[in-house]
Short mmCIF file of C-alpha atoms in Angstrom, two decimals:
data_model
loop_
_atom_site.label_atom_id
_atom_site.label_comp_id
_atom_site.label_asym_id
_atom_site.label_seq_id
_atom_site.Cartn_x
_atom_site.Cartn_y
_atom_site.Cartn_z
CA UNK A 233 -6.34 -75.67 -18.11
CA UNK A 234 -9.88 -75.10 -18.87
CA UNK A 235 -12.29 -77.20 -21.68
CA UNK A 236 -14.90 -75.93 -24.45
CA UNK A 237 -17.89 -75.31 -22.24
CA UNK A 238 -20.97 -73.41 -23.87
CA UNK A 239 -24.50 -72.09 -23.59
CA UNK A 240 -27.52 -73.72 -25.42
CA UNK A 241 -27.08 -70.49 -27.65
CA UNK A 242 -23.21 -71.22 -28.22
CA UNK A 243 -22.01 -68.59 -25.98
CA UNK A 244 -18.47 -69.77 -24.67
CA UNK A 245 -18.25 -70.02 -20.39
CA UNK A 246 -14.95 -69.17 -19.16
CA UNK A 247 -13.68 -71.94 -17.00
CA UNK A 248 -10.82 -73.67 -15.50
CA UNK A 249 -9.65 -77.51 -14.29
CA UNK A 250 -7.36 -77.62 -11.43
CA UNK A 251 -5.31 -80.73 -11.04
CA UNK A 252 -3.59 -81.10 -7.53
CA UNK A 253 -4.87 -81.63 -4.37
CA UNK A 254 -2.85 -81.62 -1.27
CA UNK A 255 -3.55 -83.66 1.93
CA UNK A 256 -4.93 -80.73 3.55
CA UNK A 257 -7.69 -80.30 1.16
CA UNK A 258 -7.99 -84.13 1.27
CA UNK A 259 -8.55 -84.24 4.91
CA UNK A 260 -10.24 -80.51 4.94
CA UNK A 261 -13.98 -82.70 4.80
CA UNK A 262 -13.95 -84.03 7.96
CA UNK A 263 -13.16 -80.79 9.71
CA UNK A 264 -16.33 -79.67 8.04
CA UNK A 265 -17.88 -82.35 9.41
CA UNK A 266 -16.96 -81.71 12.51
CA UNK A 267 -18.75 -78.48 11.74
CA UNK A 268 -21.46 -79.17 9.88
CA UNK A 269 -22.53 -82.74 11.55
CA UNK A 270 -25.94 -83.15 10.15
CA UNK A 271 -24.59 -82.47 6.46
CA UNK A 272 -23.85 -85.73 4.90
CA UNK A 273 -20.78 -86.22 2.56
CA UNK A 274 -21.27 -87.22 -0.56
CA UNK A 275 -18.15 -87.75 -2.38
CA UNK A 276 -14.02 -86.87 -1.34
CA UNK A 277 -12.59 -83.84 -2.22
CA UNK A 278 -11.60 -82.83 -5.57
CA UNK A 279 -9.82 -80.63 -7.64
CA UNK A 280 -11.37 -80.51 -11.03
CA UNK A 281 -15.17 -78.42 -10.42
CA UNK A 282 -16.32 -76.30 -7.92
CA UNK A 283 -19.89 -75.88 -7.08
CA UNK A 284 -20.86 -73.69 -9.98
CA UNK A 285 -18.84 -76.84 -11.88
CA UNK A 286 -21.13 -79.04 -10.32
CA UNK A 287 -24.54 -76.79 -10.68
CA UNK A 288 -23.91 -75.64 -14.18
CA UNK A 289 -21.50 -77.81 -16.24
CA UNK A 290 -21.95 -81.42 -14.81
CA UNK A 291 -18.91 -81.73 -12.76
CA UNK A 292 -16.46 -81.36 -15.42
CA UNK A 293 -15.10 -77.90 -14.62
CA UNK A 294 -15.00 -74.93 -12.71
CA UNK A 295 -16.90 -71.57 -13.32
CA UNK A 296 -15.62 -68.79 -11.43
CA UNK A 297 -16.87 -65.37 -12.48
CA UNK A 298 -19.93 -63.77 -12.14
CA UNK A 299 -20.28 -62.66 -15.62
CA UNK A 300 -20.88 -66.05 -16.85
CA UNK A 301 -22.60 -67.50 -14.13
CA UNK A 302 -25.51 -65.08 -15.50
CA UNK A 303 -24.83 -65.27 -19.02
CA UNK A 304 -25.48 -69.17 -17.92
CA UNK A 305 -29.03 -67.93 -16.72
CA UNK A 306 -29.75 -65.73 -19.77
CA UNK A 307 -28.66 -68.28 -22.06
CA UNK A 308 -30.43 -70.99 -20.60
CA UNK A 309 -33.84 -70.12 -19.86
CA UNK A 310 -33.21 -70.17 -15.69
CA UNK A 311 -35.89 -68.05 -14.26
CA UNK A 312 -36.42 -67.54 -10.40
CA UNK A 313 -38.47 -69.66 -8.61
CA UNK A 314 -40.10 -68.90 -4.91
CA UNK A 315 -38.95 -71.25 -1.92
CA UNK A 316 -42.87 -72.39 -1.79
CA UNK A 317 -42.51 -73.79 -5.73
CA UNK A 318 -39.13 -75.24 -5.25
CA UNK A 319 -38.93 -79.09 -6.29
CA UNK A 320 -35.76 -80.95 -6.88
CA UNK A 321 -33.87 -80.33 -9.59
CA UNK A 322 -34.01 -76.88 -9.22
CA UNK A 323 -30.85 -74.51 -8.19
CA UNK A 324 -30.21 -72.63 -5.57
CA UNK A 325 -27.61 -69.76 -5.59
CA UNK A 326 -26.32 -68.15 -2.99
CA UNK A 327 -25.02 -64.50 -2.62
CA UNK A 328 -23.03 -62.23 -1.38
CA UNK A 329 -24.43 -59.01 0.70
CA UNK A 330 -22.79 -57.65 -2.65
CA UNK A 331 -24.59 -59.69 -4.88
CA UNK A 332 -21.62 -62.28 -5.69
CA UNK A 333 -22.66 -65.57 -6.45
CA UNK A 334 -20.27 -67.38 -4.19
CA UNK A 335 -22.11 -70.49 -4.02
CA UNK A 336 -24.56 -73.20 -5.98
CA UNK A 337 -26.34 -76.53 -5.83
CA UNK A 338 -28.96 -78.25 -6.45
CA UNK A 339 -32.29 -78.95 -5.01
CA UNK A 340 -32.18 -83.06 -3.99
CA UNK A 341 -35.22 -82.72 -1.75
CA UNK A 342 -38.03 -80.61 -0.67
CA UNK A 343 -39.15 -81.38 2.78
CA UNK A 344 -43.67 -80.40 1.95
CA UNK A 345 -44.58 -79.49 5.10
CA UNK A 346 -41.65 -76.85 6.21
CA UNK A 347 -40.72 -75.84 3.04
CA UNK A 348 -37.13 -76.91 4.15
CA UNK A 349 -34.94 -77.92 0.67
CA UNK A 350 -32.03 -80.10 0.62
CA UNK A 351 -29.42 -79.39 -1.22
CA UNK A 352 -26.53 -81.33 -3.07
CA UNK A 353 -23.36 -78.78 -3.68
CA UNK A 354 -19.46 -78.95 -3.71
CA UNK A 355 -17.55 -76.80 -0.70
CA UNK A 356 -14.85 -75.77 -2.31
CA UNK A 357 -12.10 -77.37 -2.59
CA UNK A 358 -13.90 -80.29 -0.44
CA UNK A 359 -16.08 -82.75 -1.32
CA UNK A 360 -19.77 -82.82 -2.38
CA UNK A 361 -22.70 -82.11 0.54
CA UNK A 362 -26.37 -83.13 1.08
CA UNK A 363 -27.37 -80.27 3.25
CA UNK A 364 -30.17 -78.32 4.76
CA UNK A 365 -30.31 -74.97 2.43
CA UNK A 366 -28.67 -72.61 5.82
CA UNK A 367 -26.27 -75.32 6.96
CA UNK A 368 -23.28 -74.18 4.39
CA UNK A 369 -20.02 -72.65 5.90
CA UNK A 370 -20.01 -69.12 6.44
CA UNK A 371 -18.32 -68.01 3.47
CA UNK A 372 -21.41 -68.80 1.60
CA UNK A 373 -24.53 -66.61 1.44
CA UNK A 374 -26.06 -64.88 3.24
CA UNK A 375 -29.03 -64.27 0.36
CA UNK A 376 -29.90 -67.00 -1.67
CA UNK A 377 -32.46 -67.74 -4.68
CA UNK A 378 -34.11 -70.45 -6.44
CA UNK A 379 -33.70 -71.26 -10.40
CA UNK A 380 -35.28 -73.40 -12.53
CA UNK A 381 -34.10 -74.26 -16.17
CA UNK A 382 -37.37 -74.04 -18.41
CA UNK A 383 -35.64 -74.07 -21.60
CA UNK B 280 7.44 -60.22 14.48
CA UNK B 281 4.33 -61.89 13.91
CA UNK B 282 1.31 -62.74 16.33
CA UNK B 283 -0.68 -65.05 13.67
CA UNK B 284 -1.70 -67.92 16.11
CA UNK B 285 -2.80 -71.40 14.92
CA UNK B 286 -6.20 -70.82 14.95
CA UNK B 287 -5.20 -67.52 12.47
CA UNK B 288 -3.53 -69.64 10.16
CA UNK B 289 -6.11 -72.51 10.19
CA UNK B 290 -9.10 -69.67 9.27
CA UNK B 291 -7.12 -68.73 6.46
CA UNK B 292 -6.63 -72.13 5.43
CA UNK B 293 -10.03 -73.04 5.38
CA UNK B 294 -11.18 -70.11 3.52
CA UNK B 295 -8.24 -71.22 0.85
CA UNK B 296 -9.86 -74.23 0.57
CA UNK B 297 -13.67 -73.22 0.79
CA UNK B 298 -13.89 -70.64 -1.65
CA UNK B 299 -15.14 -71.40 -4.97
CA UNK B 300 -14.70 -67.98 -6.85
CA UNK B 301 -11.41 -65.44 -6.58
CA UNK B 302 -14.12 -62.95 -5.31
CA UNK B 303 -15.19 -64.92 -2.43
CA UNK B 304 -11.91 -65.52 -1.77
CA UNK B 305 -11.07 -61.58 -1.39
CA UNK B 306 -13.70 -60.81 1.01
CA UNK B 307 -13.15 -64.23 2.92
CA UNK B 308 -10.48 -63.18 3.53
CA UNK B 309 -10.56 -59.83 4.56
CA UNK B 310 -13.22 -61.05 6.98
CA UNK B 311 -10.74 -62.92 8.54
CA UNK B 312 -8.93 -62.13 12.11
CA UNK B 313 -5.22 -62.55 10.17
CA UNK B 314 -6.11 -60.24 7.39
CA UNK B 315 -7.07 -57.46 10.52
CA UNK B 316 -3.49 -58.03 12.05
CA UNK B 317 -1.53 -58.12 9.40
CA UNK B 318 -3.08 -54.65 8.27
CA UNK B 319 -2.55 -52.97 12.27
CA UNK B 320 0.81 -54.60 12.40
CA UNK B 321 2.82 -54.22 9.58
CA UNK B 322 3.11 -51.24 7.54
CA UNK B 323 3.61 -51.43 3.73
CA UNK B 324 7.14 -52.24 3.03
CA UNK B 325 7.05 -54.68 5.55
CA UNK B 326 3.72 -56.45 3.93
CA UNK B 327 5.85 -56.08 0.80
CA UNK B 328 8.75 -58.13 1.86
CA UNK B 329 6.73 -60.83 3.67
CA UNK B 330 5.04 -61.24 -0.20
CA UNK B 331 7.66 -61.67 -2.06
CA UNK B 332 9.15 -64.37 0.69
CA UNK B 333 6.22 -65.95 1.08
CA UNK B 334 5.27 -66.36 -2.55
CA UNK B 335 9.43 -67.05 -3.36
CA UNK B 336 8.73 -70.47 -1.87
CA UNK B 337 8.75 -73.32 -4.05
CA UNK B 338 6.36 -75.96 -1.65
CA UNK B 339 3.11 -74.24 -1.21
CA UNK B 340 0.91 -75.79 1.22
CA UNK B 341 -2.59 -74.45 2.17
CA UNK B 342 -1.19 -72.68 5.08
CA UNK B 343 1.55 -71.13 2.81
CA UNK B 344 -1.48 -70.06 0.01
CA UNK B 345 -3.54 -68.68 2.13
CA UNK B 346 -0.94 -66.37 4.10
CA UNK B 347 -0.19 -65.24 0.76
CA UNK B 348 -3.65 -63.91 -0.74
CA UNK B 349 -3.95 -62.67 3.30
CA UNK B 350 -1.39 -60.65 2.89
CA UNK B 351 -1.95 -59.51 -0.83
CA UNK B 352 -5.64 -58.07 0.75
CA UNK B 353 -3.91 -56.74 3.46
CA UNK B 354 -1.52 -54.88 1.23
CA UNK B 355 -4.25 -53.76 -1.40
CA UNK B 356 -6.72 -52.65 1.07
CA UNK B 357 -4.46 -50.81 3.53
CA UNK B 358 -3.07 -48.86 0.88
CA UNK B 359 -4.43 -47.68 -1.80
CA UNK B 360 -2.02 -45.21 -3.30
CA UNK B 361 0.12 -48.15 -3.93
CA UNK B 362 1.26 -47.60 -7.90
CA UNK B 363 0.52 -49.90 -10.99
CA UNK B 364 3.08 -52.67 -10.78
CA UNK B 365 4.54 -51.92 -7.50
CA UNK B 366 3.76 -55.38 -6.59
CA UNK B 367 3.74 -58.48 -8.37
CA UNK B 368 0.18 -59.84 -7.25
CA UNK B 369 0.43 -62.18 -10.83
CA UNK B 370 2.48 -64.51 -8.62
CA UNK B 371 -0.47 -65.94 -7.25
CA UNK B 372 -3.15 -67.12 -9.35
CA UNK B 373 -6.38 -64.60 -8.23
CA UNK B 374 -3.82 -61.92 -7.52
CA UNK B 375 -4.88 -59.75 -10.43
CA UNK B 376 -8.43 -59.93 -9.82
CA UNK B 377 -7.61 -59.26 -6.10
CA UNK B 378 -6.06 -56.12 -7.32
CA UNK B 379 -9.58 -55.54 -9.39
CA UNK B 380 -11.70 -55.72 -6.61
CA UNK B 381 -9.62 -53.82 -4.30
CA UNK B 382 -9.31 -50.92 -7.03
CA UNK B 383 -13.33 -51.23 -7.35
CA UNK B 384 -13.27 -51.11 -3.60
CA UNK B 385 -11.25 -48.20 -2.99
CA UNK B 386 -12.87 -46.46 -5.82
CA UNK B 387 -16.00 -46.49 -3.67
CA UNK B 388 -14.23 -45.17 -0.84
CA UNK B 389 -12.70 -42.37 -2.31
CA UNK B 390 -16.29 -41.26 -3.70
CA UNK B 391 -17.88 -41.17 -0.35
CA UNK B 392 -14.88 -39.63 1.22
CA UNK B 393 -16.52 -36.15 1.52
CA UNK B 394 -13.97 -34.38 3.41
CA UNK B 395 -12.44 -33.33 0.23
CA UNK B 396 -15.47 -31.13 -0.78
CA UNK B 397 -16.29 -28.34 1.60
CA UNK B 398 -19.63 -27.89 2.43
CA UNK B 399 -21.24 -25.91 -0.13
CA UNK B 400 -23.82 -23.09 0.04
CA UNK B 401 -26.16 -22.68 -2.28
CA UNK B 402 -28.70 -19.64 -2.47
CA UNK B 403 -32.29 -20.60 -3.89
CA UNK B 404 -35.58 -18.44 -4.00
CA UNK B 405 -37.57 -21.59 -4.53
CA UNK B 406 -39.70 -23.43 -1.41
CA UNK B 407 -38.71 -24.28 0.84
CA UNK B 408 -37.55 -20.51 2.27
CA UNK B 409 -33.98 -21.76 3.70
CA UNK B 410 -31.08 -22.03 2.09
CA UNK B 411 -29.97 -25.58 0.76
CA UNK B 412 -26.85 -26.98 1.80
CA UNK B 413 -24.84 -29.59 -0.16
CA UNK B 414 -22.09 -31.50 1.28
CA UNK B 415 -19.77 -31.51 -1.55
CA UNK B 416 -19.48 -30.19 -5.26
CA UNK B 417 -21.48 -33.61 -6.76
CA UNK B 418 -18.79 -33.63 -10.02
CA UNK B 419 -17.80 -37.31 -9.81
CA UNK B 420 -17.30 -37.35 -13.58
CA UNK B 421 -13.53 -37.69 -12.89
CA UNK B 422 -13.19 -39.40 -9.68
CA UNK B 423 -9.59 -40.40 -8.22
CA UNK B 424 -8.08 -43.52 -9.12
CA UNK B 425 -7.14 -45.67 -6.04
CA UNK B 426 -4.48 -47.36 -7.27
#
């Protein structure tokens, strides 16, 4: 099932709401925990967004393609910031070595003296994280860049 | 026979439930120790029946999911003169962008796969003096379709 989810400039986002989540998934944050024990848990897993959901169309969906995650940053006036001018609020993406955005979130903190930004994203299927910006599973990254919405 | 250990199974399973696109689900996946044994271990019919049982299920738990796309990647990137419609990847929800990326994938392949085109001499009177060789006849205006 997906909703009507847009652009400023009207440009329709392909996107999709899952319903069902199983126990596994439910219970899935505290292995990550287990993994990631300085990242702090936010909220409990969910179904309905992912973290492009939660970066780009206020937790009420999810985005899944690449295509629209950049019409997303044509559309609405997102241009790249460096790590030095981060402040909260902005975005971070993450890549693949291919270039595949296979991870977002959003910029809760900057740390002034190390230049180290926290970062509030959803894991999947999991719940949402406060994290340092290199503390995310595996599956996410390795590149990364900074956005920020000027529109 | 199968030699998927719990630890296997429980990768896959997390990937399943840490990926947040279809394509970082494909290459999870195919980074995953599971996805490498299914490929050495089975050959393609087998892969072939294990789908269809494993997606013929009606419960689908992570575990069950996740063995599924793992053995959809295994089957589209061990073989990629597998025909159109061979397999019925729409069974799973990403399965037909799985097939996309794997075509993509393979397409890439097959284009740097130079053993196809001899070497190729070429005679030149420019500089420099030798003769040029080229490894292949560069006509990739018509490449192969993997699958």
């Amino acid at each position: 099932m997906s909703i009507r989810l847009e652009t400023s400039k009207r440009n329709g986002v392909t996107n999709f709401q899952d319903s069902e989540l199983s126990r596994f998934q439910h219970h899935g944050c505290k292995m990550l925990l287990q993994q990631h024990p300085q990242a702090r848990q936010r909220t409990q897993a969910c179904p309905v967004y992912n973290c492009h959901g939660l970066t780009f169309a206020c937790r009420r969906t999810k985005v899944l393609y690449r295509k629209d995650i950049d019409l997303i940053l044509n559309d609405d006036g997102y241009r790249e910031v460096s790590l030095e001018d981060v402040l909260p609020g902005d975005v971070v993406i993450y890549f693949s070595a291919e270039g595949d955005p296979n991870h977002s979130g959003i910029v809760v903190e900057m740390e002034d003296t190390l230049h180290v930004p926290r970062i509030c994203s959803k894991w999947g299927y999991a719940g949402e994280f406060v994290h340092v910006l290199h503390d995310v599973p595996n599956l996410y990254g390795p590149r990364h860049k900074f956005f920020r919405c000027e529109l | 026979m199968t030699t998927l250990t719990r630890n296997d199974l429980k990768e896959l399973a997390q990937t399943y439930m840490l990926a947040n696109t279809p394509r970082s689900l494909f290459w999870g996946l195919l980074q995953c120790s599971a996805v490498h044994k299914l490929k050495s271990e089975y050959n393609k019919p087998e892969l072939k029946t294990y789908f269809e049982t494993i997606t013929a299920k009606a419960r689908r738990s992570e575990y069950v999911m996740s063995l599924a796309y793992a053995v959809a990647v295994a089957l589209l990137t061990k073989d990629i003169s597998m025909e159109e419609g061979e397999i019925d990847f729409s069974r799973l929800d990403w399965g037909e962008q799985f097939q996309d990326y794997a075509y993509h994938t393979s397409s890439s392949v097959i284009i740097t796969d130079i053993s196809a085109f001899p070497p190729q001499k070429i005679e030149t009177s420019s500089t420099p003096t030798s003769n040029i060789v080229l490894p292949y006849d560069v006509n990739l205006n018509n490449p192969k379709k993997g699958i």
